[in-house]
Short mmCIF file of N, CA and C in Angstrom, two decimals:
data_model
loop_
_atom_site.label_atom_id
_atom_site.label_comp_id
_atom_site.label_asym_id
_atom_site.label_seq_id
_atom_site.Cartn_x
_atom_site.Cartn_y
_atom_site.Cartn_z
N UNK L 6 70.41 40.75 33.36
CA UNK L 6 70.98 39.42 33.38
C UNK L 6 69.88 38.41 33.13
N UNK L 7 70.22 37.14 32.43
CA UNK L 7 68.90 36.38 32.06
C UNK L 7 69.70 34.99 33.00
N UNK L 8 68.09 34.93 32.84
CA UNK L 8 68.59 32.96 33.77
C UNK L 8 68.67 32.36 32.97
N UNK L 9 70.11 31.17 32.81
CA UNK L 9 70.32 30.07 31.61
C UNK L 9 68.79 28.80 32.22
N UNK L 10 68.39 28.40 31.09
CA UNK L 10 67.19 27.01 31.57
C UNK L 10 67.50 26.19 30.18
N UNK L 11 66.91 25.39 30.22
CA UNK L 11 66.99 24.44 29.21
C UNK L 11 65.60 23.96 29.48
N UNK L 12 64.96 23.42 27.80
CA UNK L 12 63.58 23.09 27.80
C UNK L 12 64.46 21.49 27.55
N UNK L 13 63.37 20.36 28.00
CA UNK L 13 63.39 19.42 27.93
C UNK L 13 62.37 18.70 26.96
N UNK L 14 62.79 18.49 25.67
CA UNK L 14 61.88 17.43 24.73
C UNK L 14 61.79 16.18 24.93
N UNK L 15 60.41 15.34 24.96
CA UNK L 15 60.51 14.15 24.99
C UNK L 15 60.77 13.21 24.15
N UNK L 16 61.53 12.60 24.49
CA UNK L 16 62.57 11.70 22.98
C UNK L 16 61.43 10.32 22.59
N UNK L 17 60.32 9.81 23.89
CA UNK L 17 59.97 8.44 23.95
C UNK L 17 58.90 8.28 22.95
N UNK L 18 58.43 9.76 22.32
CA UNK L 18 57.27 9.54 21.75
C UNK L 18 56.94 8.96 19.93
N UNK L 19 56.60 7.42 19.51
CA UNK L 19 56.55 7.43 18.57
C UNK L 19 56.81 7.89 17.20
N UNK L 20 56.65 7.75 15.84
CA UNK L 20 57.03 8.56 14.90
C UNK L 20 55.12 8.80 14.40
N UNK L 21 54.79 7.92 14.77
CA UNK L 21 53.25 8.04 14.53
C UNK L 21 52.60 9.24 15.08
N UNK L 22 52.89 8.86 15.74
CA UNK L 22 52.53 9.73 17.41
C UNK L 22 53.01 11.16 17.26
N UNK L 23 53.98 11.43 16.65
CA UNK L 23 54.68 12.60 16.32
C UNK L 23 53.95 13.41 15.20
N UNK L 24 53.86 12.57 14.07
CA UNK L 24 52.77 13.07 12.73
C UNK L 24 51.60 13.73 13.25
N UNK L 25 50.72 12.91 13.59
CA UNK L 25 49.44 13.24 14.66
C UNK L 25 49.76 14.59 15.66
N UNK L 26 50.46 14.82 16.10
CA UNK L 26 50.86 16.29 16.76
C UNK L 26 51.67 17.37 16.11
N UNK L 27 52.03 16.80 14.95
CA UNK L 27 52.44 17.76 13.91
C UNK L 27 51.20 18.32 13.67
N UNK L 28 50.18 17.31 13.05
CA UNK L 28 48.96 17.89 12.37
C UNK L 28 47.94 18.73 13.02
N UNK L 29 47.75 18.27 14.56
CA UNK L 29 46.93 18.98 15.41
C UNK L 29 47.96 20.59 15.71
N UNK L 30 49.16 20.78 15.79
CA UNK L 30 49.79 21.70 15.84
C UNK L 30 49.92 22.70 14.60
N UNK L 31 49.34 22.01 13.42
CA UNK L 31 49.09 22.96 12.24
C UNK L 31 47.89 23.45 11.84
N UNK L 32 46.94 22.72 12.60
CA UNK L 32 45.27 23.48 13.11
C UNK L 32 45.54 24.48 14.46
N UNK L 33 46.19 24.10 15.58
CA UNK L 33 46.31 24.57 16.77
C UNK L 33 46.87 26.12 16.69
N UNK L 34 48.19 26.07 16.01
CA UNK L 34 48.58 27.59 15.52
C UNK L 34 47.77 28.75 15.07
N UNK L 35 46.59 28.44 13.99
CA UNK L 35 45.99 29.75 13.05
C UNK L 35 44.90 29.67 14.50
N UNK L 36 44.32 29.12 15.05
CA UNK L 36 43.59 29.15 16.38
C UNK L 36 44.16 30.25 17.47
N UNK L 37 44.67 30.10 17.48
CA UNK L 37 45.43 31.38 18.53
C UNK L 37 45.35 32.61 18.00
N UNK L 38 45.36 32.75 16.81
CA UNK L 38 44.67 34.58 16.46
C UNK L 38 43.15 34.71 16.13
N UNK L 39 42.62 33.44 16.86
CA UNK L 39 40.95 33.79 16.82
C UNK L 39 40.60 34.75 18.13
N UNK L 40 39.96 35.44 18.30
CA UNK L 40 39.30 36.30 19.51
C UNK L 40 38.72 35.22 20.84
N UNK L 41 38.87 35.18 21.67
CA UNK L 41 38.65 34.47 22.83
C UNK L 41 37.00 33.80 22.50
N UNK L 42 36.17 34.53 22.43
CA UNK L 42 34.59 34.61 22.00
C UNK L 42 34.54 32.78 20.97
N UNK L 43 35.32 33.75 19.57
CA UNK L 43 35.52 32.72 18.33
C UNK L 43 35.86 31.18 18.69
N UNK L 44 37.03 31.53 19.56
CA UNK L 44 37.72 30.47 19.54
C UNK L 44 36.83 29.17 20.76
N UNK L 45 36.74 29.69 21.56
CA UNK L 45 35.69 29.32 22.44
C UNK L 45 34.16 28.36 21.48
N UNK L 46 33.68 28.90 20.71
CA UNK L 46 32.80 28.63 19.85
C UNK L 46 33.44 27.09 19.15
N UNK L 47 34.80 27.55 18.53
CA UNK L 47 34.91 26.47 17.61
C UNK L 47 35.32 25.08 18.26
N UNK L 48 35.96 24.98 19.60
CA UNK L 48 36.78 24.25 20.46
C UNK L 48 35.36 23.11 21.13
N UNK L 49 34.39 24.15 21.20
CA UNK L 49 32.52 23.87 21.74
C UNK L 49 32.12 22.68 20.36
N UNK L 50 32.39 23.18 18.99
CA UNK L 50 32.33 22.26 18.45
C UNK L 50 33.33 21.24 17.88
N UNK L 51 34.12 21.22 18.10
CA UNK L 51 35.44 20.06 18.21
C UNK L 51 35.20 19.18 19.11
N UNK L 52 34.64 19.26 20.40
CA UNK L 52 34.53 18.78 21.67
C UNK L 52 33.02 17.04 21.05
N UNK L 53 32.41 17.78 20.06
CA UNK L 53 31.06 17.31 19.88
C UNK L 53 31.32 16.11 20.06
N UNK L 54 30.60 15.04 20.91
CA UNK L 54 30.60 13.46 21.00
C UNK L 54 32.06 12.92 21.22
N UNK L 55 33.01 13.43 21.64
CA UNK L 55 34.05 12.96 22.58
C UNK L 55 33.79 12.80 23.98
N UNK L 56 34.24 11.60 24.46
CA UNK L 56 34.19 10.90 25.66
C UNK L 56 35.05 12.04 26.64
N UNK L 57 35.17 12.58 28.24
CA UNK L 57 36.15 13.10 28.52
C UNK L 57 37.77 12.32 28.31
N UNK L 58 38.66 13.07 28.34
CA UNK L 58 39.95 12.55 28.33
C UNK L 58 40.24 12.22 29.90
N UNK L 59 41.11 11.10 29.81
CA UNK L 59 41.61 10.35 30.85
C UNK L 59 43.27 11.60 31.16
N UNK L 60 43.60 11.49 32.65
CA UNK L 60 44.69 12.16 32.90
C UNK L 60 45.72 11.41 32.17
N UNK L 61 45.93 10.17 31.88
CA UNK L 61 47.13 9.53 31.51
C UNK L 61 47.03 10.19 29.61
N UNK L 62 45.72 9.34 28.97
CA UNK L 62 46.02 10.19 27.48
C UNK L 62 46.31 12.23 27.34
N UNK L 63 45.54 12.55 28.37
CA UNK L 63 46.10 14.66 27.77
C UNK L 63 47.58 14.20 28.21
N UNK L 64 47.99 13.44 29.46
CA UNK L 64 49.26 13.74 29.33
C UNK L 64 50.05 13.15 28.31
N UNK L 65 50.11 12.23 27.78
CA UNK L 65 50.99 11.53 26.43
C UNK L 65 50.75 12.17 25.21
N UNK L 66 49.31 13.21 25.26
CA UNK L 66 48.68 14.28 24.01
C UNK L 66 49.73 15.11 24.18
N UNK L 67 50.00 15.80 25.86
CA UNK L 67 50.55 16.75 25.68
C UNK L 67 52.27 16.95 25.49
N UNK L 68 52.78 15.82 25.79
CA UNK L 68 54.56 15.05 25.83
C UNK L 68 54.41 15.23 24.32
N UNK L 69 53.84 14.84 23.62
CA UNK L 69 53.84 14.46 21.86
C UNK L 69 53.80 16.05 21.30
N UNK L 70 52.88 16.91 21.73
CA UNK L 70 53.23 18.26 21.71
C UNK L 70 54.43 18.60 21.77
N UNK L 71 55.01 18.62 22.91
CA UNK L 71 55.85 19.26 23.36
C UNK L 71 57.39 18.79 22.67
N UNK L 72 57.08 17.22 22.18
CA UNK L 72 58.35 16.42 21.90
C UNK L 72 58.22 16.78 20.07
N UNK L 73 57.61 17.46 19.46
CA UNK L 73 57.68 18.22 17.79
C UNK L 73 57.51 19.38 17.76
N UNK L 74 57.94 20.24 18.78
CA UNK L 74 57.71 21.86 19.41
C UNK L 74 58.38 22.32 20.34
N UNK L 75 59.65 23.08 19.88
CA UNK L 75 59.96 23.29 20.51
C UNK L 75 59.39 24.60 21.40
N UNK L 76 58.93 25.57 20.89
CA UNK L 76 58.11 26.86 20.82
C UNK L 76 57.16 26.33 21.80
N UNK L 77 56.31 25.09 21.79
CA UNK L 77 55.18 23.91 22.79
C UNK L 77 56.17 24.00 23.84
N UNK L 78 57.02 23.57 24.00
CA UNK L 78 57.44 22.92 25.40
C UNK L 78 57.61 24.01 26.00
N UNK L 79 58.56 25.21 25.74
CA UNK L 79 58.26 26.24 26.33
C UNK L 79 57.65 27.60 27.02
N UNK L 80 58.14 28.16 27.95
CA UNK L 80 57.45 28.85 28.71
C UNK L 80 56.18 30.17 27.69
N UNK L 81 56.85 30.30 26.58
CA UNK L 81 55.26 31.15 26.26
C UNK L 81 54.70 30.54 25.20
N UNK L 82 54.94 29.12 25.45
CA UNK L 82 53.95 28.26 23.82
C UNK L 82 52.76 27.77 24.67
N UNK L 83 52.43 27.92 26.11
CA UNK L 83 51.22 27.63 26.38
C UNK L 83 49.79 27.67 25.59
N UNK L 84 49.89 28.68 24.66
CA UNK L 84 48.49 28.38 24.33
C UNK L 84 48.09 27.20 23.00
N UNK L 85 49.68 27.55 22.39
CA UNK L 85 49.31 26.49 21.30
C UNK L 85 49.49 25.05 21.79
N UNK L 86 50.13 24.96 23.04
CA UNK L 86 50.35 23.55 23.54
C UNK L 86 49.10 22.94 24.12
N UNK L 87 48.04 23.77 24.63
CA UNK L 87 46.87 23.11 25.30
C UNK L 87 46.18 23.10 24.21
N UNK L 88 45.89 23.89 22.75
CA UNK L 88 45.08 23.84 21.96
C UNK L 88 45.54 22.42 21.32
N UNK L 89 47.01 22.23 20.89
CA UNK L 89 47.29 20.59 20.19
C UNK L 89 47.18 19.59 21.14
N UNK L 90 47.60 19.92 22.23
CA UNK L 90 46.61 18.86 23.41
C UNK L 90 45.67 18.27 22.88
N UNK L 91 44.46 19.90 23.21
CA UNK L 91 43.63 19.20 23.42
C UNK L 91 43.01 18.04 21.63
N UNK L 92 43.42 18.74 21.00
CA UNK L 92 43.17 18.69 19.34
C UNK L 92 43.89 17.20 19.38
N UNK L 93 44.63 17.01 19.61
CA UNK L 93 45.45 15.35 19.01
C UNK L 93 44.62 14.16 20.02
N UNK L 94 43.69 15.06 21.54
CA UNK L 94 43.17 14.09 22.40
C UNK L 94 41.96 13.79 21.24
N UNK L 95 41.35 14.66 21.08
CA UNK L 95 40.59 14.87 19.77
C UNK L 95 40.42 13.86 18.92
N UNK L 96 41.79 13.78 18.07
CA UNK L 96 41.61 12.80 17.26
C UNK L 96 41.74 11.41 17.76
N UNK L 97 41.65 11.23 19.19
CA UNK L 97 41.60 9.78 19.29
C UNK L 97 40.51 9.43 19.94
N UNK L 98 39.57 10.42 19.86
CA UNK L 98 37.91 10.29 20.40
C UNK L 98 37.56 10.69 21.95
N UNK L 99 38.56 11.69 21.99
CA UNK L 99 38.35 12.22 24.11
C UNK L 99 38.95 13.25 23.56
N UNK L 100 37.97 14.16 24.55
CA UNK L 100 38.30 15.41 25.07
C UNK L 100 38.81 15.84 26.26
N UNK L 101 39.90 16.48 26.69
CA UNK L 101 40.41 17.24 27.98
C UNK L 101 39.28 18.26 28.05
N UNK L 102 39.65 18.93 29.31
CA UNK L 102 38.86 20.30 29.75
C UNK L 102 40.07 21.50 29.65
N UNK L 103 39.21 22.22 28.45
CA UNK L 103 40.60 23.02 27.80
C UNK L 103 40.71 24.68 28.72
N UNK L 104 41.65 25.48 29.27
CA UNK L 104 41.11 26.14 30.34
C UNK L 104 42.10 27.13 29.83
N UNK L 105 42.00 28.57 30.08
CA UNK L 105 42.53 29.96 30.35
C UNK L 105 42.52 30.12 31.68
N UNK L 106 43.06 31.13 31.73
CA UNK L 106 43.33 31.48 33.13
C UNK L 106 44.18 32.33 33.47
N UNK L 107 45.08 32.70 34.96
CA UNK L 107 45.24 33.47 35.54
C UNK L 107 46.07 32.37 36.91
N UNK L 108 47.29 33.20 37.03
CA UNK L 108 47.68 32.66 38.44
C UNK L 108 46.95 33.28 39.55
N UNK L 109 47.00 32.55 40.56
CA UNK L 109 46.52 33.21 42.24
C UNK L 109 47.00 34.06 42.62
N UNK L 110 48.56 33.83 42.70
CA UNK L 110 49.92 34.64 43.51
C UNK L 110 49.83 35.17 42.72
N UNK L 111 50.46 36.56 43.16
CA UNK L 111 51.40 37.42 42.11
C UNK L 111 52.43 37.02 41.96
N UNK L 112 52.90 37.24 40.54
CA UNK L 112 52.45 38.85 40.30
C UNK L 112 51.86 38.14 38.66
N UNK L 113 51.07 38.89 38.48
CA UNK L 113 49.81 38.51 37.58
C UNK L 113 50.15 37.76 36.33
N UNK L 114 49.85 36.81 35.70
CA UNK L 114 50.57 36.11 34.83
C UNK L 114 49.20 35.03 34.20
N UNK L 115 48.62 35.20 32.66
CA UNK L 115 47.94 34.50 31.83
C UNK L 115 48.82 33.36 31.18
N UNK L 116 47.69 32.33 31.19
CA UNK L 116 48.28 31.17 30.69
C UNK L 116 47.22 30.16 30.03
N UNK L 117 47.34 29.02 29.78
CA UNK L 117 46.55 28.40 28.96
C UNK L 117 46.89 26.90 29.46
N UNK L 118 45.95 25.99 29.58
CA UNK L 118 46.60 24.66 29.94
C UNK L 118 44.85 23.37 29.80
N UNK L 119 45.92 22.31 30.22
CA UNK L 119 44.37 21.38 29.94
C UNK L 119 44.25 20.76 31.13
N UNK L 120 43.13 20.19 31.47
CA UNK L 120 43.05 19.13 32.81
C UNK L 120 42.27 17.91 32.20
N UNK L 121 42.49 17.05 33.47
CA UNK L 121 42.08 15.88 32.68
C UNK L 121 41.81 14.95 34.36
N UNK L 122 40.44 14.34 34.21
CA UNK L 122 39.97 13.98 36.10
C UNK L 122 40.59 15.07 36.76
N UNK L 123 39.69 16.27 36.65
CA UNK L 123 39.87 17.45 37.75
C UNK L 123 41.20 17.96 37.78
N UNK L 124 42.39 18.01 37.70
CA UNK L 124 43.80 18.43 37.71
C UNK L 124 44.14 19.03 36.51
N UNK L 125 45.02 19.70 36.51
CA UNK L 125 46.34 20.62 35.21
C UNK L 125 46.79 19.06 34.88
N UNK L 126 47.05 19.02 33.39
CA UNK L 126 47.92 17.69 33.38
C UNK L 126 49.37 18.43 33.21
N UNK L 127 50.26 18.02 33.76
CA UNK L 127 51.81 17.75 33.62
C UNK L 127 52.11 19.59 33.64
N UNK L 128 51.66 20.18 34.53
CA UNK L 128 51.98 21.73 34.87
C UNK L 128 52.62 21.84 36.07
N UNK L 129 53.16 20.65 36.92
CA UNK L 129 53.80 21.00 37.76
C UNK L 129 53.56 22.11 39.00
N UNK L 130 52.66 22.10 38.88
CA UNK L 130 51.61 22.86 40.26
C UNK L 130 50.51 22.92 41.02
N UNK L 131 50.65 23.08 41.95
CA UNK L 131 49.03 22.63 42.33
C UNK L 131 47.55 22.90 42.00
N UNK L 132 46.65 22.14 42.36
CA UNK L 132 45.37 21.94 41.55
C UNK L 132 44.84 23.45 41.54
N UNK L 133 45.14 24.30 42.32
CA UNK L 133 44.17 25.55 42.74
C UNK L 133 45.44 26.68 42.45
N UNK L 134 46.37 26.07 42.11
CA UNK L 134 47.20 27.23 41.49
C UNK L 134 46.54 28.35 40.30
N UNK L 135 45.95 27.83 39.38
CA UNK L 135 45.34 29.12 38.20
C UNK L 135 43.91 29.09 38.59
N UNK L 136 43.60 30.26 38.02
CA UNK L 136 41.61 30.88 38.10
C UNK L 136 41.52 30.91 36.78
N UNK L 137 40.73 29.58 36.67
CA UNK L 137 39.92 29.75 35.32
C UNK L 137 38.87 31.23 34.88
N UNK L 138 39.28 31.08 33.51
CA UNK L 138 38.78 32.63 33.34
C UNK L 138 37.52 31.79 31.76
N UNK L 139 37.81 30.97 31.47
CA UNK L 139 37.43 30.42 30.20
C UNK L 139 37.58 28.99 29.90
N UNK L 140 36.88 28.14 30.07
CA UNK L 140 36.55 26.64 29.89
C UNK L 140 35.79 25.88 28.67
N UNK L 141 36.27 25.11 27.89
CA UNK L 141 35.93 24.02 27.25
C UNK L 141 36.02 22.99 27.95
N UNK L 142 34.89 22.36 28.32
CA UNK L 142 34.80 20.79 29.06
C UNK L 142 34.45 19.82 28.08
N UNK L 143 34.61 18.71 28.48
CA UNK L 143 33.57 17.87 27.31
C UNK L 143 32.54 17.59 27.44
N UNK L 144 31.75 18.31 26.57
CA UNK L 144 30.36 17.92 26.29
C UNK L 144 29.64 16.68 26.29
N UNK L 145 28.53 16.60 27.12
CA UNK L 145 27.32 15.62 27.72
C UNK L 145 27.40 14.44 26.84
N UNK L 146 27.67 13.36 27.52
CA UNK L 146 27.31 12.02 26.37
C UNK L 146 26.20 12.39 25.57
N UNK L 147 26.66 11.62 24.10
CA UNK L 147 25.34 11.40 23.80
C UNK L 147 24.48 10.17 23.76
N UNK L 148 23.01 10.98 23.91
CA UNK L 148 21.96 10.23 24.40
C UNK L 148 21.41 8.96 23.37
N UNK L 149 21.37 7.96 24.17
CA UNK L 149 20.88 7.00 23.02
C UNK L 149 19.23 7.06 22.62
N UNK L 150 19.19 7.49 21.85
CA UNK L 150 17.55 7.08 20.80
C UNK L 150 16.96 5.45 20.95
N UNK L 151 15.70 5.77 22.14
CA UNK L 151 14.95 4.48 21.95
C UNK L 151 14.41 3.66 20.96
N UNK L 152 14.89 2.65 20.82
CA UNK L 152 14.12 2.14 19.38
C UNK L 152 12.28 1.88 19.17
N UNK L 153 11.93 2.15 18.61
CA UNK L 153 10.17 2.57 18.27
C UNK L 153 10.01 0.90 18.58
#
């Protein structure tokens, strides 16, 4: 027997706004058949000279996902949903902290998600609910060059 659910798309999000998560969702996809190692590498340089992301932008990154995806909003589009996350935070000059993981409880269950000021954005669970297994943070300001 299956449980009836319904995914919920967000209707509020721009048409702009929508393009922009189309596009990060058409980089975000071929990303998911990179090897954990690879992908890790390339996300390290995507991250380069982005400010961290604020909890309010991953979450409106990640609504805009979810609101041109339907495959995103649901329960096993996690990985491409934190990768266009984090990718559309991207293009507006901030980075989330992009994370893998693992639930606490059983019974054992991988997932993928972003945070943004220390928290999951918009995962509906608590902060210490998953064990990071694999992290992209945003990388160290950069340093300003003294003038001679």
């Amino acid at each position: 027997m299956t449980t009836p659910s319904a995914l919920v798309r967000p209707s509020d999000v721009p048409f702009p706004r929508r393009l922009a998560a189309r596009l990060a969702l058409a980089v975000a996809f071929p990303l998911t058949l990179l090897p954990p190692h690879r992908l890790r590498a390339v996300l390290a340089v995507l991250r380069r000279g982005a400010v961290p992301a604020s909890y309010e932008r991953a979450g409106a990154a990640r609504r805009a996902v979810c609101a041109v995806s339907l495959y995103c909003a649901g329960p096993r589009g996690c990985l491409p949903r934190s990768l266009g996350t984090a990718l559309l935070c991207r293009f507006g000059g901030c980075w989330p902290t992009w994370c893998t993981g693992v639930r606490k409880v059983p019974p054992f269950s991988a997932h993928a998600w972003v945070e943004a000021e220390g928290r999951p954005v918009d995962e509906g669970v608590p902060d210490d609910y998953f064990g990071r297994l694999l992290t992209v943070a945003p990388g160290p300001s950069p340093r300003k060059r003294p003038l001679p």
